[in-house]
PDB file of C-alpha atoms in Angstrom:
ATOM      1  CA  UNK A   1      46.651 -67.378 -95.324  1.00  0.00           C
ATOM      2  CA  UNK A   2      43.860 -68.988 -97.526  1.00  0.00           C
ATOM      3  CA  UNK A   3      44.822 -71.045-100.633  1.00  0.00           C
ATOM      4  CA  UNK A   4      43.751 -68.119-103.119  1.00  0.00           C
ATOM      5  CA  UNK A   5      46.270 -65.483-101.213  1.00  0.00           C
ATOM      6  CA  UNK A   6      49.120 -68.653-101.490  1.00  0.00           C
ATOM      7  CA  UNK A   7      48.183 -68.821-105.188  1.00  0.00           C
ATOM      8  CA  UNK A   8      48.191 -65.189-105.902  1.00  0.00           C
ATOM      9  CA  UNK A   9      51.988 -65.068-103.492  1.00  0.00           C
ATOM     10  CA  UNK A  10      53.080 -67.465-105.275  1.00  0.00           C
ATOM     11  CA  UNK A  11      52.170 -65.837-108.409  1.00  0.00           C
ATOM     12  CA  UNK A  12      53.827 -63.116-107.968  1.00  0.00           C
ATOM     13  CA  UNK A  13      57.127 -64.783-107.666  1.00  0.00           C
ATOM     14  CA  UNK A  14      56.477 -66.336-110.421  1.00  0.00           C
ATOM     15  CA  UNK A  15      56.582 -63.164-112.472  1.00  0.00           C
ATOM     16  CA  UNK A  16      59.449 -61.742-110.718  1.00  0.00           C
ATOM     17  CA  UNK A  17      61.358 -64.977-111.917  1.00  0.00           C
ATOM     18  CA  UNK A  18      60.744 -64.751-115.410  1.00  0.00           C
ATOM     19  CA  UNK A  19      61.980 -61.358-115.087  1.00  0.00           C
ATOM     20  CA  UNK A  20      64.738 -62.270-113.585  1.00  0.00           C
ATOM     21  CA  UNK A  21      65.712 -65.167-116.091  1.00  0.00           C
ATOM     22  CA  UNK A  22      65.230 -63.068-119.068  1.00  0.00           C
ATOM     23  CA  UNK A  23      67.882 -60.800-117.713  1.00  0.00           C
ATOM     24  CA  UNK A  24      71.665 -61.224-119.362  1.00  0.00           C
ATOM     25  CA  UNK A  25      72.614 -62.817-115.739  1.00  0.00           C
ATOM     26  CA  UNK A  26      69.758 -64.760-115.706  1.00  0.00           C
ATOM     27  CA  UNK A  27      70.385 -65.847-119.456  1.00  0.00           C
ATOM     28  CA  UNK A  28      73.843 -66.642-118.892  1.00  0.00           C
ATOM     29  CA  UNK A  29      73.285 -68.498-115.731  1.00  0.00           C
ATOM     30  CA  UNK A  30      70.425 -70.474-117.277  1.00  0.00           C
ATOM     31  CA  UNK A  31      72.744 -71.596-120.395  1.00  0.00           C
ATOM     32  CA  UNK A  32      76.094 -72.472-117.917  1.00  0.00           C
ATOM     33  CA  UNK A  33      73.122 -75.105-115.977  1.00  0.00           C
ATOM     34  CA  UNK A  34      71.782 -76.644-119.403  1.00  0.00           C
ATOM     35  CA  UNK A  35      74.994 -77.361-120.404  1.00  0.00           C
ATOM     36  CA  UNK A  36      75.376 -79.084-116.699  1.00  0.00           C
ATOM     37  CA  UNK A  37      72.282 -80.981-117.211  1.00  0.00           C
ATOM     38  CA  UNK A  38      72.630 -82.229-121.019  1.00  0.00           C
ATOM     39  CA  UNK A  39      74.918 -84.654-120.523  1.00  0.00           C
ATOM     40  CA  UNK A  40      73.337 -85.675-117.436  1.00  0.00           C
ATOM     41  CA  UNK A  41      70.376 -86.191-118.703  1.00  0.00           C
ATOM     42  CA  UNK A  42      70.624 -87.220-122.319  1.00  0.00           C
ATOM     43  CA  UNK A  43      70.348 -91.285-121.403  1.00  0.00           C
ATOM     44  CA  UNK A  44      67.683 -90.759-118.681  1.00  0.00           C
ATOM     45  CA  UNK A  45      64.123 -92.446-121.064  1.00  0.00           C
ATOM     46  CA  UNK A  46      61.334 -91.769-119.588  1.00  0.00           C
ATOM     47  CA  UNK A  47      57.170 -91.630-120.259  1.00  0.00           C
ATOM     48  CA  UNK A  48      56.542 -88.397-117.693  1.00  0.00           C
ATOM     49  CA  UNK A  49      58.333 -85.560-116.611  1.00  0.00           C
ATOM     50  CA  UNK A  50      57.235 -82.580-114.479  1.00  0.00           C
ATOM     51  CA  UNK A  51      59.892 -79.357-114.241  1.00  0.00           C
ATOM     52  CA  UNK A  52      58.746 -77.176-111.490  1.00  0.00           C
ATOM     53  CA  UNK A  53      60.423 -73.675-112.155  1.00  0.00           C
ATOM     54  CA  UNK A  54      60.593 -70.247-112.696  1.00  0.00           C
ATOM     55  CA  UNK A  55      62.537 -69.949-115.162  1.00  0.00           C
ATOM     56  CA  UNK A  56      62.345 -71.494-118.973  1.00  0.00           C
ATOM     57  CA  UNK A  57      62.579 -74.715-119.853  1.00  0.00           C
ATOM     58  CA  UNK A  58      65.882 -76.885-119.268  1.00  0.00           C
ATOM     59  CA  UNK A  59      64.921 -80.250-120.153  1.00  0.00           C
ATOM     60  CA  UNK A  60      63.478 -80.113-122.944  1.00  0.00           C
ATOM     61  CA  UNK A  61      66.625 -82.295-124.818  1.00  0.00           C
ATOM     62  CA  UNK A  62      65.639 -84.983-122.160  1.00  0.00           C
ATOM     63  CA  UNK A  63      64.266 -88.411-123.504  1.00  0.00           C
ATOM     64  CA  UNK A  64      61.513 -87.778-122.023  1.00  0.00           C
ATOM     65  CA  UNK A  65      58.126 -88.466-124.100  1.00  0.00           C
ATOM     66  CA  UNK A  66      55.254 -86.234-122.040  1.00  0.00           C
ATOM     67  CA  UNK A  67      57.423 -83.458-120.335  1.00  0.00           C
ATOM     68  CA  UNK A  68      54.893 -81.275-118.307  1.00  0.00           C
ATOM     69  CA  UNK A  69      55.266 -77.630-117.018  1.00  0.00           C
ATOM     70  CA  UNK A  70      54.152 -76.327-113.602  1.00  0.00           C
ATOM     71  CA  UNK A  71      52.701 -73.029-112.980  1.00  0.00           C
ATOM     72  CA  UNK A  72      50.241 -71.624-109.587  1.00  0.00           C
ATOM     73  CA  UNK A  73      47.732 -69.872-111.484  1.00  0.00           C
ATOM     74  CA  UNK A  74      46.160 -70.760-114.565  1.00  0.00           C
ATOM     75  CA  UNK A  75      47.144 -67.339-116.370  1.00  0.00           C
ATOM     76  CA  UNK A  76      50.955 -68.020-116.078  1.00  0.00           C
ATOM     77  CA  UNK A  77      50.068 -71.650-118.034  1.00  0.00           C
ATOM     78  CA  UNK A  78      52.354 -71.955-120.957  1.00  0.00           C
ATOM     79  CA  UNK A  79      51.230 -74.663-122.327  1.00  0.00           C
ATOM     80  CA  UNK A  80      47.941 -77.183-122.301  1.00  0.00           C
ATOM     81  CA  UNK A  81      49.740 -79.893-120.723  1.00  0.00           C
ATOM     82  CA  UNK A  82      50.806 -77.329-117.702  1.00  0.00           C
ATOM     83  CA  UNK A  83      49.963 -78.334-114.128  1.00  0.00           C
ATOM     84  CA  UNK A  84      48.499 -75.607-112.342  1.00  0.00           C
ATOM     85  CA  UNK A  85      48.403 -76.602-108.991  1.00  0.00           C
ATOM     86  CA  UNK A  86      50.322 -75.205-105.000  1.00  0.00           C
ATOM     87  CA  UNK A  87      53.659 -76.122-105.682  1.00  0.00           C
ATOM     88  CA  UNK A  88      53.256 -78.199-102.599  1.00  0.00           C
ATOM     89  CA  UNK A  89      50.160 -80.567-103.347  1.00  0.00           C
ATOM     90  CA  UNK A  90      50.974 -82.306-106.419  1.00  0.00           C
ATOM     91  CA  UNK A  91      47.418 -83.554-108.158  1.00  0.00           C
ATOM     92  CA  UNK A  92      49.303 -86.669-109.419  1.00  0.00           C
ATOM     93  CA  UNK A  93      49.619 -90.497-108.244  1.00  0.00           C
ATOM     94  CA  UNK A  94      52.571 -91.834-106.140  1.00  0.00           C
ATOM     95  CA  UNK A  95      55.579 -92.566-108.214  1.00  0.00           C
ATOM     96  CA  UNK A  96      54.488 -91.649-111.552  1.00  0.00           C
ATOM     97  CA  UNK A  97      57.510 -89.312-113.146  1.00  0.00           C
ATOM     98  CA  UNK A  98      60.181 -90.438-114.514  1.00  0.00           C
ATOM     99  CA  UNK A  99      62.198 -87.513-113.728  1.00  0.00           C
ATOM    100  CA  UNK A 100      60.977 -84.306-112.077  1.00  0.00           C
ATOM    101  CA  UNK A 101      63.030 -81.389-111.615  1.00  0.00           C
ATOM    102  CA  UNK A 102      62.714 -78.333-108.965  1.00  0.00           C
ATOM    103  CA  UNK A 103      64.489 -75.196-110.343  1.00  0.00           C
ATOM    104  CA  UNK A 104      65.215 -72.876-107.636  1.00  0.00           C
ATOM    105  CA  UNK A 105      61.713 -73.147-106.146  1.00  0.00           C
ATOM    106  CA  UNK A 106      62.680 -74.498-102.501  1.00  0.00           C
ATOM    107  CA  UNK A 107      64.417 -70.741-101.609  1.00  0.00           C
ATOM    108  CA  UNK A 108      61.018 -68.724-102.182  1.00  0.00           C
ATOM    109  CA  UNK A 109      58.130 -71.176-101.456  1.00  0.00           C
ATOM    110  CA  UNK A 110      56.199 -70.511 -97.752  1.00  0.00           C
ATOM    111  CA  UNK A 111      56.904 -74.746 -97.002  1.00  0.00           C
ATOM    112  CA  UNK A 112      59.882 -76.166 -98.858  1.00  0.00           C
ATOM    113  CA  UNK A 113      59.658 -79.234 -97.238  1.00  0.00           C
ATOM    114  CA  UNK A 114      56.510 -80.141 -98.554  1.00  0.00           C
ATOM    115  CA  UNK A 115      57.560 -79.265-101.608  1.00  0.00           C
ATOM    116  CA  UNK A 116      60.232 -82.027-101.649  1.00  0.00           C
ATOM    117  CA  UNK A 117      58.395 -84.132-100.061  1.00  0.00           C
ATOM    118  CA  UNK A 118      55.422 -84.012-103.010  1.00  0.00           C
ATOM    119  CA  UNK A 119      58.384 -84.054-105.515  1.00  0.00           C
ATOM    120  CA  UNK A 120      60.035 -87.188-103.997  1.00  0.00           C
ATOM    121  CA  UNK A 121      56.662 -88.829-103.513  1.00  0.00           C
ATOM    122  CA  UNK A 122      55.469 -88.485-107.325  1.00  0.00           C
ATOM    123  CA  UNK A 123      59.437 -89.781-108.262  1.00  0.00           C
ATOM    124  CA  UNK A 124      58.993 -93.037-110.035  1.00  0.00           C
ATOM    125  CA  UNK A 125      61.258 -95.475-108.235  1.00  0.00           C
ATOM    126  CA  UNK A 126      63.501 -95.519-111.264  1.00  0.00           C
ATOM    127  CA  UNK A 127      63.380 -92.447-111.343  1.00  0.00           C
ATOM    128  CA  UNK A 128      65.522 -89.168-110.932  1.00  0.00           C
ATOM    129  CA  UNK A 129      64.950 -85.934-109.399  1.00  0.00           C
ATOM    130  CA  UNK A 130      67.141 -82.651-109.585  1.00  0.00           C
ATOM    131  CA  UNK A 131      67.315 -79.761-107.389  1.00  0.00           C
ATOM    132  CA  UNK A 132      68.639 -76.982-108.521  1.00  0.00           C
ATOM    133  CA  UNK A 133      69.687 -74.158-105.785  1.00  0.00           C
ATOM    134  CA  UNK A 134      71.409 -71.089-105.497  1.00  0.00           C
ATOM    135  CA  UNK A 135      75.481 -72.017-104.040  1.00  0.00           C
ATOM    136  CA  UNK A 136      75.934 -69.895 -99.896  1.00  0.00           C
ATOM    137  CA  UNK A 137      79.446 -69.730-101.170  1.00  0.00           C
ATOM    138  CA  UNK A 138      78.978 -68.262-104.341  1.00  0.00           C
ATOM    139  CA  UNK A 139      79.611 -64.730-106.135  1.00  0.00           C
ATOM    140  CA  UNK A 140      75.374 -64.363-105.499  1.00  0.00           C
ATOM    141  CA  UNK A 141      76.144 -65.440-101.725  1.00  0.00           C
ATOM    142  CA  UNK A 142      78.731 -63.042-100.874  1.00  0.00           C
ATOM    143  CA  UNK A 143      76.770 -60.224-102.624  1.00  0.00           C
ATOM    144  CA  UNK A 144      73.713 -60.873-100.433  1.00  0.00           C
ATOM    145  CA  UNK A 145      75.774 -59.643 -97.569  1.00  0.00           C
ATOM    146  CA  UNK A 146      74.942 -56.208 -99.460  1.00  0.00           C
ATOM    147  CA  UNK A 147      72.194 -54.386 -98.036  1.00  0.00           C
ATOM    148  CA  UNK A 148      68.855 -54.900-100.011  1.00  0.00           C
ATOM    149  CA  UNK A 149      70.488 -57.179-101.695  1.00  0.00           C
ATOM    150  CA  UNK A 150      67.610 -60.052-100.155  1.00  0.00           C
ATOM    151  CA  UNK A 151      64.472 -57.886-101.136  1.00  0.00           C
ATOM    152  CA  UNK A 152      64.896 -59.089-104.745  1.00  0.00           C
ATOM    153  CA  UNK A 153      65.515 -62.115-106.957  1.00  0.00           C
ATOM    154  CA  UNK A 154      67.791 -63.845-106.772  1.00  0.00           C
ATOM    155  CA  UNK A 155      69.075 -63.120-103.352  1.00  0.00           C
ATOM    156  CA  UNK A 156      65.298 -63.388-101.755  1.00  0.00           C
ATOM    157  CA  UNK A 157      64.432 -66.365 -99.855  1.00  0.00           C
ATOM    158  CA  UNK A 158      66.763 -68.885 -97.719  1.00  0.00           C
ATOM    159  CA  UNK A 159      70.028 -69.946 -99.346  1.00  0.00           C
ATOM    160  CA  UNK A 160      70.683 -74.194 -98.254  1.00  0.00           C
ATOM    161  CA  UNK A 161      73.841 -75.522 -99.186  1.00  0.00           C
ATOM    162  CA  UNK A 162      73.960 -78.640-101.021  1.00  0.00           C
ATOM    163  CA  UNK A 163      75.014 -80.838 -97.666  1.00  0.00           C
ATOM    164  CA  UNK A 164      71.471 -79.287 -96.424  1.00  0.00           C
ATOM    165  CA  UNK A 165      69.758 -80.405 -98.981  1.00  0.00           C
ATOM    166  CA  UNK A 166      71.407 -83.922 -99.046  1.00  0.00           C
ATOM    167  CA  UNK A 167      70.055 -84.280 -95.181  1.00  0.00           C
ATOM    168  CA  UNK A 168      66.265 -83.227 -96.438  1.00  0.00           C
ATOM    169  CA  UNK A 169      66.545 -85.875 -99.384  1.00  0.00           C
ATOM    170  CA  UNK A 170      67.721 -88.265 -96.656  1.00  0.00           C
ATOM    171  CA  UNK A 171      64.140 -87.654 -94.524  1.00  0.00           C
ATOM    172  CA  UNK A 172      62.175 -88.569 -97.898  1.00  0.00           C
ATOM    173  CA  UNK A 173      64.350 -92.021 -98.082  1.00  0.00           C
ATOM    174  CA  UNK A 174      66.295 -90.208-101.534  1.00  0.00           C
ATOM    175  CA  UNK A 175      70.387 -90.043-101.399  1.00  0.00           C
ATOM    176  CA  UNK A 176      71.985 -87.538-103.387  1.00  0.00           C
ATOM    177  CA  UNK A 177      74.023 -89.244-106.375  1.00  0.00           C
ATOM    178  CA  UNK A 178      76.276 -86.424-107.269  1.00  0.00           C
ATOM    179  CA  UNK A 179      76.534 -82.490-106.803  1.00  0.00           C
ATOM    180  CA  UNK A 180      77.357 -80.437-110.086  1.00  0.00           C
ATOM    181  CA  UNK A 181      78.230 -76.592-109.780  1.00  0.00           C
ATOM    182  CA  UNK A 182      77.444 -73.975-112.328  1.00  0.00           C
ATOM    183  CA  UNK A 183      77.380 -70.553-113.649  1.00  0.00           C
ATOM    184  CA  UNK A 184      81.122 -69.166-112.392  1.00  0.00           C
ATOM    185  CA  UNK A 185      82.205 -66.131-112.403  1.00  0.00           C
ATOM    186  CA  UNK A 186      84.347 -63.479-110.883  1.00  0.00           C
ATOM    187  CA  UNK A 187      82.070 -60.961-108.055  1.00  0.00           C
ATOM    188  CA  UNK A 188      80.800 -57.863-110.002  1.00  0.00           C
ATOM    189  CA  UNK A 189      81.742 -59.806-113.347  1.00  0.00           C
ATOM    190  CA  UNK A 190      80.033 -61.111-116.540  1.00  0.00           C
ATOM    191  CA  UNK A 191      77.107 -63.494-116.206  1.00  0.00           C
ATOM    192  CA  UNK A 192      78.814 -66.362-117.965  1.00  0.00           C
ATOM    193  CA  UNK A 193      82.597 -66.289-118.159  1.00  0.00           C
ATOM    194  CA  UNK A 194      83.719 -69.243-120.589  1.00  0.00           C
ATOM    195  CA  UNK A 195      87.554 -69.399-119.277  1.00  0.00           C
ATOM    196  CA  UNK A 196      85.865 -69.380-115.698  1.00  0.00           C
ATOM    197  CA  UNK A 197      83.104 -72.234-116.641  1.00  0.00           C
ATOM    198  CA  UNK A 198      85.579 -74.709-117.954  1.00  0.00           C
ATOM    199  CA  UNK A 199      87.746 -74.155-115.460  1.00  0.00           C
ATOM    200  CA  UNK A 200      85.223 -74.095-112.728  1.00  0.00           C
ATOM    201  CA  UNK A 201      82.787 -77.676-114.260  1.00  0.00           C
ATOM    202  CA  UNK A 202      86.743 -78.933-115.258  1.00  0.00           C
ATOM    203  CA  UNK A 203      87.323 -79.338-111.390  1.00  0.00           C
ATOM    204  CA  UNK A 204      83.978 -79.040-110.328  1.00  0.00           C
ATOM    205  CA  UNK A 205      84.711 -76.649-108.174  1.00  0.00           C
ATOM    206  CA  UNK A 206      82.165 -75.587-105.376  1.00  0.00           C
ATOM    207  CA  UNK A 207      82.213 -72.127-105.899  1.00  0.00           C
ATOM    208  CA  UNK A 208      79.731 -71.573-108.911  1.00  0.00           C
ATOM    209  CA  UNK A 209      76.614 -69.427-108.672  1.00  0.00           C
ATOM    210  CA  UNK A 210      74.342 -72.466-108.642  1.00  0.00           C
ATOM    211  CA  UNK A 211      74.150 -76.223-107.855  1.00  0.00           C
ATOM    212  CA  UNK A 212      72.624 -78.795-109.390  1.00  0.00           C
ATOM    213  CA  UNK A 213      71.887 -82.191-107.386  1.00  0.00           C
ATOM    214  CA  UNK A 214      70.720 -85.760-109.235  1.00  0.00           C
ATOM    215  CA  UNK A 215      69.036 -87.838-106.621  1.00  0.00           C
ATOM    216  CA  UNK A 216      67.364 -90.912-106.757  1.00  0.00           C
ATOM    217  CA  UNK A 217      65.009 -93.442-104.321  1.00  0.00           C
ATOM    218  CA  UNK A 218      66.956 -95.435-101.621  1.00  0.00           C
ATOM    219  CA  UNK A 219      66.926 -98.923-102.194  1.00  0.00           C
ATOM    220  CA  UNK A 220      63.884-100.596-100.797  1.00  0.00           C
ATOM    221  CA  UNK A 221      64.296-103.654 -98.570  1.00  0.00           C
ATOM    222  CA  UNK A 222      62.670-106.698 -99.529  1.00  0.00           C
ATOM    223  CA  UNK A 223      60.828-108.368 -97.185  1.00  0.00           C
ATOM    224  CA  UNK A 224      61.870-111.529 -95.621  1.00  0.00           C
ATOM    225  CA  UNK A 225      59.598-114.862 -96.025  1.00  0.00           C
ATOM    226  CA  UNK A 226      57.882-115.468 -92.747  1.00  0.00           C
ATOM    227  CA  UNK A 227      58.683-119.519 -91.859  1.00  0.00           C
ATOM    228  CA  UNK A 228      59.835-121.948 -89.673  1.00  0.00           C
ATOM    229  CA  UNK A 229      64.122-121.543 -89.109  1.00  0.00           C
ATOM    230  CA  UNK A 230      65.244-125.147 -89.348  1.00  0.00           C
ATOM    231  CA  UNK A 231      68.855-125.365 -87.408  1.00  0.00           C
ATOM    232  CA  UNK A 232      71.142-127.650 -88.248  1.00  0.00           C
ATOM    233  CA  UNK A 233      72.956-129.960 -86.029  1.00  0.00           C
ATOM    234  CA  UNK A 234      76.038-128.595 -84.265  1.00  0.00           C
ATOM    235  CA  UNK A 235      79.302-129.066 -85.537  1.00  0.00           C
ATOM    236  CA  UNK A 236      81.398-131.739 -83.314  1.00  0.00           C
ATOM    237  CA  UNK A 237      83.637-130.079 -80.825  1.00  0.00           C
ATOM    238  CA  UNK A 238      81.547-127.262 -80.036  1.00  0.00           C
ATOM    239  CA  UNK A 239      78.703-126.159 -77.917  1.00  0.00           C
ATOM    240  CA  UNK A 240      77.160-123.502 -80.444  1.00  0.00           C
ATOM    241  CA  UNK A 241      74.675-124.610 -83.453  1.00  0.00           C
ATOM    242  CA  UNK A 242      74.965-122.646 -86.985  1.00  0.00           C
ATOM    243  CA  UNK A 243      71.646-121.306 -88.130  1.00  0.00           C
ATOM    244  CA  UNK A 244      71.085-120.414 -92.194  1.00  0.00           C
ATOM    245  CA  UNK A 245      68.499-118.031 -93.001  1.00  0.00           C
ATOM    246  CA  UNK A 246      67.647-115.976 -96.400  1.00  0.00           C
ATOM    247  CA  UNK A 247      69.149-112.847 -95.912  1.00  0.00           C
ATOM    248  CA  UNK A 248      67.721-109.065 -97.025  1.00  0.00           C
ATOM    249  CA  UNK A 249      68.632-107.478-100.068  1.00  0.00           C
ATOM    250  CA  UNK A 250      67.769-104.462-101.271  1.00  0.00           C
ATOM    251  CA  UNK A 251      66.325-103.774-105.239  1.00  0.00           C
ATOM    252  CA  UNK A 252      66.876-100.486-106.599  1.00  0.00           C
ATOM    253  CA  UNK A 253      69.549 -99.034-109.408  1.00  0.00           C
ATOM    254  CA  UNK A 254      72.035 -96.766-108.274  1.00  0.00           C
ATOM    255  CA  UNK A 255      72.557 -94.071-110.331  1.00  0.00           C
TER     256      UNK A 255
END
């Protein structure tokens, strides 16, 4: 398929999304995951942030000074400072956000690994990246078991649980700090239940219609000092010498 049929696919769910989101369930799911994120997010300062989504904006009460929007196609731009771009080739340099979000993009995209892998690889090193997915075990899982039910957002596309998700971050040297679930509610019920949400975030219960995982960079090993190992005499009484060496240690805040 050529790059201008991958834009215009691509476009296309694009649309379908924003329908989707500006639906009462979509409404109600996007408010139960901003008030997931906010106090998440609320102490992460950065310069640059990138939200890749399909829905509207949730980070926009994040310290973040140049927040950026991501759309395929130049006519669903929102905004001037909107990256138009594949989803999965990133025009940007290594390690330049300071957080970047993916909002339910790795269940619909052709190549979702490249996807996170272009999201992890423009991830400042301090930096944070959230994935937000759709929960298998949720009230939108067990309804996909309907017929027809995949042909349409939000059951189209491949479900990945968060442990899933946790191995891909692993691949792209991330580790998944913590898993948050959202949006709960009873099958066939109301889009956000408020009894059901406190309960549900209370205990953090994993059956909520969505996820939400903070990840950041694995520690990076330092490298040892190439040099000559100077070992010590042995100690009386025994036949084995005691070397000392610099050992490794690894840079890199946990979150």
């Amino acid at each position: 398929m050529s790059n201008s049929q991958d834009a215009m696919a691509m476009a296309r769910r694009v649309r379908e999304g924003r329908r989707f989101w500006a639906t009462p369930p979509g409404r109600g799911l996007w408010h139960a995951q901003r008030a997931c994120l906010g106090p998440l997010c609320e102490r992460w300062f950065g310069v640059h942030g990138l939200e890749m989504s399909l829905a509207p904006t949730l980070t926009d009460m994040c310290p973040v000074r140049h927040p950026m929007r991501w759309a395929p196609t130049r006519e669903l731009a929102e905004a001037e400072s909107t990256l138009v771009c594949p989803p999965d080739a990133l025009p940007l340099p290594d390690g330049c956000l300071s957080l970047v979000v993916v909002h339910h993009l790795l269940e619909v995209v052709a190549d979702p690994h490249h996807l996170l892998q272009e999201a992890a690889r423009v991830t400042a090193h301090d930096g944070h990246l959230l994935l937000f997915g759709w929960n298998p075990l949720g009230p939108g899982g067990l309804a996909r078991l309907w017929p027809g039910r995949r042909r349409h957002l939000p059951g189209r596309g491949h479900w990945r649980t968060p442990g899933r998700l946790a191995d891909w971050l692993a691949f792209v040297d991330f580790e998944s700090q913590r898993v948050d679930y959202c949006g709960f509610r009873l099958p066939g019920g109301q889009a956000h239940n408020a009894m059901l949400e406190t309960l549900g975030r209370r205990h953090n219960l994993p059956l909520g219609e969505s996820f939400m995982i903070h990840a950041r960079p694995r520690a990076q090993l330092i490298q040892p000092r190439r040099g000559r190992v100077v070992f010590p005499a042995p100690l009386a009484g025994s036949t084995l010498g005691s070397a000392s060496g610099r050992a490794l240690t690894g840079e890199g805040e946990r979150g």
